[in-house]
Amino acid sequence: MYKNKLYKELSRIGKGISNDKRLEILDLLSQSAKTVESISKETGLSFANTSRHLQVLKDSHLVKAEKNGNYVVYSVISPQIVELMHLLTSVGENELSEMKYIQDEADNQDGIKTLSLEEVVDRTADITNNFILDVRPEDEFLAGHIDTSINIPLDRLTDNFAKLPKNKVIIVYCRGRLCQNSNLATQLLNENGFNAFSLNSSYYDWKRISSTIS
């Protein structure tokens, strides 16, 4: 029957997002295109497992692959996949109490202070008193970032303290609420004499709210 065929096709997307590691991979690819090697490093999966998950995502028509020299580069198949990831995250935060509990517990650790997305939008024009720090990998920063932000990936942060101001509020962001790196960077900075706040929102979130305000 007509509807049965359509539901069966639609369920292919469900298969793609029915695994926690595939969701993590989709979230990474929502930031920028990546090689299998870089996805494997970011997720902690073996190369073989990463490839298997990517094949499922590709079969579900959520990602696409392109050959670039000796590497295969994966990316989301359309901007709608990025929207799907953010919608899924939003539903989870609203409907899954354990998800909210995990996030709140992470925000309440010693050395972590937070700012809302709305507060950061108000501060982005004030570069005299505020410093926006993007701790994502360089490829994700180059794919798009908050205006006036400076990129220092988390794994290079300690070696670059000298580049950061101690007389400004440092606003740290990473990939959003599914990523803990903004909190980790904020905690590290505050433990070393800086005045840092974590923005647990992504560049996607910032673009969306900025467009409604402007």
Tab-separated table of C-alpha atoms in Angstrom, residues 2-212:
chain	number	residue	atom	x	y	z
A	2	TYR	CA	0.971	3.596	-0.642
A	3	LYS	CA	1.283	4.706	2.991
A	4	ASN	CA	3.087	1.552	4.077
A	5	LYS	CA	5.749	2.103	1.448
A	6	LEU	CA	6.232	5.714	2.546
A	7	TYR	CA	6.462	4.844	6.246
A	8	LYS	CA	8.986	2.157	5.429
A	9	GLU	CA	11.138	4.650	3.560
A	10	LEU	CA	10.833	7.200	6.358
A	11	SER	CA	11.927	4.608	8.905
A	12	ARG	CA	15.336	4.523	7.208
A	13	ILE	CA	16.026	7.914	8.787
A	14	GLY	CA	14.952	6.511	12.133
A	15	LYS	CA	17.499	3.728	11.767
A	16	GLY	CA	20.216	6.269	11.121
A	17	ILE	CA	19.579	8.215	14.324
A	18	SER	CA	18.742	5.240	16.542
A	19	ASN	CA	22.281	4.905	17.896
A	20	ASP	CA	24.049	7.234	20.339
A	21	LYS	CA	27.365	7.168	18.463
A	22	ARG	CA	25.682	7.915	15.144
A	23	LEU	CA	24.006	10.894	16.788
A	24	GLU	CA	27.408	12.062	17.988
A	25	ILE	CA	28.797	11.712	14.474
A	26	LEU	CA	25.875	13.681	13.046
A	27	ASP	CA	26.458	16.403	15.616
A	28	LEU	CA	30.117	16.616	14.587
A	29	LEU	CA	29.206	16.782	10.907
A	30	SER	CA	26.692	19.520	11.718
A	31	GLN	CA	29.741	21.637	12.593
A	32	SER	CA	31.784	20.909	9.471
A	33	ALA	CA	32.738	18.239	6.960
A	34	LYS	CA	35.213	15.711	8.357
A	35	THR	CA	37.333	12.743	7.351
A	36	VAL	CA	36.774	9.280	8.788
A	37	GLU	CA	40.074	9.686	10.656
A	38	SER	CA	39.047	12.921	12.379
A	39	ILE	CA	35.613	11.528	13.312
A	40	SER	CA	37.292	8.453	14.768
A	41	LYS	CA	39.581	10.661	16.867
A	42	GLU	CA	36.761	12.898	18.098
A	43	THR	CA	34.412	10.053	19.040
A	44	GLY	CA	36.967	7.594	20.383
A	45	LEU	CA	35.679	4.914	18.013
A	46	SER	CA	37.941	2.637	16.039
A	47	PHE	CA	38.362	3.421	12.352
A	48	ALA	CA	36.352	0.300	11.479
A	49	ASN	CA	33.430	1.156	13.773
A	50	THR	CA	33.431	4.744	12.567
A	51	SER	CA	33.232	3.555	8.971
A	52	ARG	CA	30.349	1.208	9.789
A	53	HIS	CA	28.345	3.959	11.477
A	54	LEU	CA	29.008	6.311	8.579
A	55	GLN	CA	27.771	3.697	6.133
A	56	VAL	CA	24.487	3.385	8.061
A	57	LEU	CA	24.132	7.177	8.060
A	58	LYS	CA	24.853	7.240	4.345
A	59	ASP	CA	22.301	4.468	3.669
A	60	SER	CA	19.789	6.525	5.675
A	61	HIS	CA	20.490	9.516	3.382
A	62	LEU	CA	21.681	11.650	6.286
A	63	VAL	CA	25.290	12.102	5.164
A	64	LYS	CA	27.237	12.039	1.924
A	65	ALA	CA	30.843	11.166	1.098
A	66	GLU	CA	33.314	12.741	-1.298
A	67	LYS	CA	36.816	11.680	-2.230
A	68	ASN	CA	39.510	14.263	-1.482
A	69	GLY	CA	42.923	12.940	-2.440
A	70	ASN	CA	43.693	9.973	-0.196
A	71	TYR	CA	40.832	10.778	2.171
A	72	VAL	CA	37.071	10.335	2.173
A	73	VAL	CA	35.316	13.403	3.530
A	74	TYR	CA	31.825	13.133	5.010
A	75	SER	CA	29.267	15.909	5.441
A	76	VAL	CA	25.561	16.210	6.192
A	77	ILE	CA	23.503	15.738	3.064
A	78	SER	CA	21.567	19.008	3.529
A	79	PRO	CA	21.090	21.879	6.020
A	80	GLN	CA	17.875	20.157	7.095
A	81	ILE	CA	19.956	17.494	8.849
A	82	VAL	CA	21.501	20.190	11.032
A	83	GLU	CA	18.006	21.406	11.856
A	84	LEU	CA	16.936	17.834	12.603
A	85	MET	CA	19.777	17.426	15.111
A	86	HIS	CA	18.877	20.646	16.896
A	87	LEU	CA	15.176	19.798	16.938
A	88	LEU	CA	15.932	16.353	18.345
A	89	THR	CA	18.159	17.882	21.030
A	90	SER	CA	15.469	20.410	21.930
A	91	VAL	CA	12.821	17.698	22.257
A	92	GLY	CA	15.175	15.660	24.424
A	93	GLU	CA	15.868	18.589	26.732
A	94	ASN	CA	12.170	19.347	27.082
A	95	GLU	CA	10.890	15.794	27.460
A	96	LEU	CA	13.729	13.762	29.003
A	97	SER	CA	14.228	14.832	32.606
A	98	GLU	CA	17.487	12.876	32.884
A	99	MET	CA	18.972	14.909	30.051
A	100	LYS	CA	18.239	18.167	31.848
A	101	TYR	CA	19.606	16.735	35.095
A	102	ILE	CA	22.896	15.774	33.402
A	103	GLN	CA	23.242	19.262	31.919
A	104	ASP	CA	22.435	21.045	35.190
A	105	GLU	CA	24.886	18.852	37.097
A	106	ALA	CA	27.632	19.732	34.613
A	107	ASP	CA	26.867	23.456	34.893
A	108	ASN	CA	27.068	23.374	38.699
A	109	GLN	CA	30.641	22.107	38.931
A	110	ASP	CA	33.225	24.235	40.751
A	111	GLY	CA	34.799	26.886	38.555
A	112	ILE	CA	31.975	26.984	36.022
A	113	LYS	CA	29.912	30.105	35.437
A	114	THR	CA	27.397	30.371	32.625
A	115	LEU	CA	25.749	33.005	30.447
A	116	SER	CA	22.587	32.599	28.396
A	117	LEU	CA	22.547	32.950	24.637
A	118	GLU	CA	20.541	36.161	24.910
A	119	GLU	CA	23.105	37.679	27.259
A	120	VAL	CA	25.957	36.823	24.914
A	121	VAL	CA	24.211	38.336	21.890
A	122	ASP	CA	23.975	41.589	23.841
A	123	ARG	CA	27.693	41.434	24.671
A	124	THR	CA	29.173	40.542	21.276
A	125	ALA	CA	29.424	44.161	20.143
A	126	ASP	CA	31.272	45.175	23.322
A	127	ILE	CA	34.763	43.949	22.500
A	128	THR	CA	36.274	46.375	25.028
A	129	ASN	CA	34.999	44.338	27.962
A	130	ASN	CA	34.225	40.938	26.421
A	131	PHE	CA	36.349	38.356	24.649
A	132	ILE	CA	34.597	35.572	22.711
A	133	LEU	CA	36.543	32.308	22.659
A	134	ASP	CA	35.707	29.425	20.315
A	135	VAL	CA	37.320	26.177	21.553
A	136	ARG	CA	36.264	23.970	18.631
A	137	PRO	CA	38.807	22.462	16.226
A	138	GLU	CA	40.029	24.856	13.553
A	139	ASP	CA	38.061	23.225	10.717
A	140	GLU	CA	34.785	23.851	12.550
A	141	PHE	CA	35.740	27.454	13.296
A	142	LEU	CA	36.560	28.082	9.629
A	143	ALA	CA	33.182	26.633	8.601
A	144	GLY	CA	31.425	29.386	10.598
A	145	HIS	CA	31.822	31.216	13.896
A	146	ILE	CA	30.472	34.012	16.071
A	147	ASP	CA	31.601	37.446	14.912
A	148	THR	CA	34.692	38.753	16.769
A	149	SER	CA	35.392	35.321	18.288
A	150	ILE	CA	38.929	33.966	18.493
A	151	ASN	CA	39.690	30.288	17.943
A	152	ILE	CA	41.891	28.345	20.351
A	153	PRO	CA	40.981	24.625	20.358
A	154	LEU	CA	40.574	23.110	23.806
A	155	ASP	CA	43.589	20.825	23.456
A	156	ARG	CA	45.804	23.895	22.814
A	157	LEU	CA	44.262	26.196	25.407
A	158	THR	CA	46.833	25.764	28.195
A	159	ASP	CA	49.689	26.584	25.815
A	160	ASN	CA	47.966	29.801	24.730
A	161	PHE	CA	47.023	31.436	28.041
A	162	ALA	CA	49.309	34.365	27.160
A	163	LYS	CA	46.994	35.272	24.263
A	164	LEU	CA	43.989	35.679	26.562
A	165	PRO	CA	43.051	38.842	28.477
A	166	LYS	CA	42.664	38.876	32.256
A	167	ASN	CA	40.941	42.266	32.212
A	168	LYS	CA	37.947	41.080	30.149
A	169	VAL	CA	35.107	38.623	30.523
A	170	ILE	CA	35.965	35.568	28.428
A	171	ILE	CA	32.865	33.956	26.933
A	172	VAL	CA	33.580	30.377	25.876
A	173	TYR	CA	31.552	28.369	23.387
A	174	CYS	CA	31.894	25.067	21.583
A	175	ARG	CA	29.346	22.828	19.811
A	176	GLY	CA	26.362	23.390	22.069
A	177	ARG	CA	24.609	21.468	24.811
A	178	LEU	CA	25.721	18.046	23.613
A	179	CYS	CA	29.359	19.079	24.085
A	180	GLN	CA	31.084	19.605	27.446
A	181	ASN	CA	34.140	21.405	26.109
A	182	SER	CA	32.906	24.933	26.800
A	183	ASN	CA	32.426	23.992	30.474
A	184	LEU	CA	35.816	22.276	30.629
A	185	ALA	CA	37.549	25.273	29.076
A	186	THR	CA	35.707	27.692	31.364
A	187	GLN	CA	36.692	25.700	34.436
A	188	LEU	CA	40.318	25.565	33.300
A	189	LEU	CA	40.425	29.313	32.668
A	190	ASN	CA	38.853	30.238	36.006
A	191	GLU	CA	41.294	27.963	37.830
A	192	ASN	CA	44.110	29.964	36.220
A	193	GLY	CA	43.009	33.470	37.125
A	194	PHE	CA	40.731	34.386	34.227
A	195	ASN	CA	37.119	35.536	34.432
A	196	ALA	CA	35.396	33.056	32.124
A	197	PHE	CA	31.781	32.124	31.443
A	198	SER	CA	30.475	29.133	29.527
A	199	LEU	CA	27.975	29.596	26.719
A	200	ASN	CA	26.409	26.185	26.261
A	201	SER	CA	25.062	27.050	22.830
A	202	SER	CA	26.419	26.532	19.347
A	203	TYR	CA	27.152	28.783	16.397
A	204	TYR	CA	23.891	27.486	14.887
A	205	ASP	CA	21.994	28.677	17.981
A	206	TRP	CA	23.732	32.039	17.826
A	207	LYS	CA	22.857	32.545	14.153
A	208	ARG	CA	19.235	31.669	14.798
A	209	ILE	CA	18.726	34.035	17.714
A	210	SER	CA	20.758	36.811	16.094
A	211	SER	CA	18.524	36.740	13.020
A	212	THR	CA	15.416	37.217	15.164
